[in-house]
Amino acid sequence: MAEENSRSWQFNRRVNLSVLIQLVFLASLIVGSWVNLQRQLDLLQRDVTYLCQCQKDFQQKLELLQSKSISYEYRLRALERDLNKTDASEEIF
């Protein structure tokens, strides 16, 4: 009887040790996954910040280009108006 109790206790101890090892392994996988996820989130945050900065820079360049385009449009209209005035005065003579 003592021999049976001794065997069953050893069996239970082995099962408990196996379960404990599996739990430690599972916990290490969870911690490793969490650390990896945090690293990926940091990279994503850096990429989004960089994208927002590039968008701001692009928007500023686009606004500058638009203002130059409007300025050139006014200058072109003024040149055309002066050219039309010159053509009209030459037709009179």
PDB file of C-alpha atoms in Angstrom:
ATOM      1  CA  MET A   1       0.000   0.000   0.000  1.00  0.00           C
ATOM      2  CA  ALA A   2       2.803   2.395   0.849  1.00  0.00           C
ATOM      3  CA  GLU A   3       4.381   1.484  -2.445  1.00  0.00           C
ATOM      4  CA  GLU A   4       1.176   2.447  -4.329  1.00  0.00           C
ATOM      5  CA  ASN A   5       0.959   5.763  -2.461  1.00  0.00           C
ATOM      6  CA  SER A   6       4.605   6.399  -3.250  1.00  0.00           C
ATOM      7  CA  ARG A   7       4.058   5.731  -6.969  1.00  0.00           C
ATOM      8  CA  SER A   8       0.934   7.864  -7.204  1.00  0.00           C
ATOM      9  CA  TRP A   9       2.662  10.714  -5.370  1.00  0.00           C
ATOM     10  CA  GLN A  10       5.582  10.548  -7.788  1.00  0.00           C
ATOM     11  CA  PHE A  11       3.156  10.494 -10.712  1.00  0.00           C
ATOM     12  CA  ASN A  12       1.294  13.522  -9.360  1.00  0.00           C
ATOM     13  CA  ARG A  13       4.560  15.305  -8.695  1.00  0.00           C
ATOM     14  CA  ARG A  14       5.662  14.720 -12.290  1.00  0.00           C
ATOM     15  CA  VAL A  15       2.341  15.944 -13.625  1.00  0.00           C
ATOM     16  CA  ASN A  16       2.527  19.024 -11.443  1.00  0.00           C
ATOM     17  CA  LEU A  17       6.098  19.717 -12.548  1.00  0.00           C
ATOM     18  CA  SER A  18       5.063  19.282 -16.181  1.00  0.00           C
ATOM     19  CA  VAL A  19       2.112  21.614 -15.729  1.00  0.00           C
ATOM     20  CA  LEU A  20       4.348  24.120 -13.968  1.00  0.00           C
ATOM     21  CA  ILE A  21       6.877  24.021 -16.831  1.00  0.00           C
ATOM     22  CA  GLN A  22       4.078  24.471 -19.363  1.00  0.00           C
ATOM     23  CA  LEU A  23       2.677  27.431 -17.416  1.00  0.00           C
ATOM     24  CA  VAL A  24       6.104  29.059 -17.243  1.00  0.00           C
ATOM     25  CA  PHE A  25       6.566  28.498 -20.974  1.00  0.00           C
ATOM     26  CA  LEU A  26       3.106  29.925 -21.681  1.00  0.00           C
ATOM     27  CA  ALA A  27       3.818  32.947 -19.496  1.00  0.00           C
ATOM     28  CA  SER A  28       7.116  33.552 -21.307  1.00  0.00           C
ATOM     29  CA  LEU A  29       5.314  33.341 -24.661  1.00  0.00           C
ATOM     30  CA  ILE A  30       2.709  35.845 -23.471  1.00  0.00           C
ATOM     31  CA  VAL A  31       5.363  38.254 -22.189  1.00  0.00           C
ATOM     32  CA  GLY A  32       7.394  37.867 -25.387  1.00  0.00           C
ATOM     33  CA  SER A  33       4.319  38.511 -27.526  1.00  0.00           C
ATOM     34  CA  TRP A  34       3.429  41.565 -25.462  1.00  0.00           C
ATOM     35  CA  VAL A  35       6.948  42.990 -25.781  1.00  0.00           C
ATOM     36  CA  ASN A  36       6.899  42.354 -29.538  1.00  0.00           C
ATOM     37  CA  LEU A  37       3.490  44.039 -29.809  1.00  0.00           C
ATOM     38  CA  GLN A  38       4.765  47.067 -27.884  1.00  0.00           C
ATOM     39  CA  ARG A  39       7.765  47.307 -30.208  1.00  0.00           C
ATOM     40  CA  GLN A  40       5.529  47.134 -33.266  1.00  0.00           C
ATOM     41  CA  LEU A  41       3.253  49.805 -31.796  1.00  0.00           C
ATOM     42  CA  ASP A  42       6.267  52.055 -31.222  1.00  0.00           C
ATOM     43  CA  LEU A  43       7.345  51.556 -34.835  1.00  0.00           C
ATOM     44  CA  LEU A  44       3.815  52.277 -36.021  1.00  0.00           C
ATOM     45  CA  GLN A  45       3.670  55.445 -33.937  1.00  0.00           C
ATOM     46  CA  ARG A  46       6.997  56.596 -35.410  1.00  0.00           C
ATOM     47  CA  ASP A  47       5.767  55.885 -38.935  1.00  0.00           C
ATOM     48  CA  VAL A  48       2.485  57.729 -38.365  1.00  0.00           C
ATOM     49  CA  THR A  49       4.334  60.716 -36.882  1.00  0.00           C
ATOM     50  CA  TYR A  50       6.666  60.757 -39.893  1.00  0.00           C
ATOM     51  CA  LEU A  51       3.702  60.495 -42.267  1.00  0.00           C
ATOM     52  CA  CYS A  52       1.932  63.406 -40.561  1.00  0.00           C
ATOM     53  CA  GLN A  53       5.084  65.532 -40.794  1.00  0.00           C
ATOM     54  CA  CYS A  54       5.482  64.696 -44.489  1.00  0.00           C
ATOM     55  CA  GLN A  55       1.843  65.580 -45.064  1.00  0.00           C
ATOM     56  CA  LYS A  56       2.328  68.962 -43.362  1.00  0.00           C
ATOM     57  CA  ASP A  57       5.430  69.642 -45.459  1.00  0.00           C
ATOM     58  CA  PHE A  58       3.621  68.646 -48.632  1.00  0.00           C
ATOM     59  CA  GLN A  59       0.645  70.829 -47.723  1.00  0.00           C
ATOM     60  CA  GLN A  60       2.936  73.828 -47.145  1.00  0.00           C
ATOM     61  CA  LYS A  61       4.654  73.279 -50.488  1.00  0.00           C
ATOM     62  CA  LEU A  62       1.281  72.940 -52.184  1.00  0.00           C
ATOM     63  CA  GLU A  63       0.046  76.184 -50.620  1.00  0.00           C
ATOM     64  CA  LEU A  64       3.225  77.939 -51.738  1.00  0.00           C
ATOM     65  CA  LEU A  65       2.786  76.591 -55.258  1.00  0.00           C
ATOM     66  CA  GLN A  66      -0.848  77.699 -55.289  1.00  0.00           C
ATOM     67  CA  SER A  67       0.033  81.222 -54.171  1.00  0.00           C
ATOM     68  CA  LYS A  68       2.767  81.422 -56.830  1.00  0.00           C
ATOM     69  CA  SER A  69       0.311  80.157 -59.434  1.00  0.00           C
ATOM     70  CA  ILE A  70      -2.213  82.850 -58.487  1.00  0.00           C
ATOM     71  CA  SER A  71       0.529  85.495 -58.570  1.00  0.00           C
ATOM     72  CA  TYR A  72       1.658  84.379 -62.018  1.00  0.00           C
ATOM     73  CA  GLU A  73      -1.935  84.336 -63.218  1.00  0.00           C
ATOM     74  CA  TYR A  74      -2.361  87.994 -62.205  1.00  0.00           C
ATOM     75  CA  ARG A  75       0.940  88.922 -63.847  1.00  0.00           C
ATOM     76  CA  LEU A  76      -0.078  87.120 -67.037  1.00  0.00           C
ATOM     77  CA  ARG A  77      -3.434  88.923 -67.114  1.00  0.00           C
ATOM     78  CA  ALA A  78      -1.653  92.240 -66.617  1.00  0.00           C
ATOM     79  CA  LEU A  79       0.735  91.454 -69.471  1.00  0.00           C
ATOM     80  CA  GLU A  80      -2.143  90.425 -71.728  1.00  0.00           C
ATOM     81  CA  ARG A  81      -4.019  93.600 -70.857  1.00  0.00           C
ATOM     82  CA  ASP A  82      -0.958  95.718 -71.624  1.00  0.00           C
ATOM     83  CA  LEU A  83      -0.411  93.791 -74.853  1.00  0.00           C
ATOM     84  CA  ASN A  84      -4.031  94.362 -75.884  1.00  0.00           C
ATOM     85  CA  LYS A  85      -3.687  98.051 -75.107  1.00  0.00           C
ATOM     86  CA  THR A  86      -0.536  98.230 -77.254  1.00  0.00           C
ATOM     87  CA  ASP A  87      -2.247  96.373 -80.124  1.00  0.00           C
ATOM     88  CA  ALA A  88      -5.268  98.659 -79.898  1.00  0.00           C
ATOM     89  CA  SER A  89      -3.119 101.798 -79.978  1.00  0.00           C
ATOM     90  CA  GLU A  90      -1.178 100.473 -83.020  1.00  0.00           C
ATOM     91  CA  GLU A  91      -4.436  99.796 -84.888  1.00  0.00           C
ATOM     92  CA  ILE A  92      -5.468 103.415 -84.435  1.00  0.00           C
ATOM     93  CA  PHE A  93      -2.310 104.722 -86.129  1.00  0.00           C
TER      94      PHE A  93
END
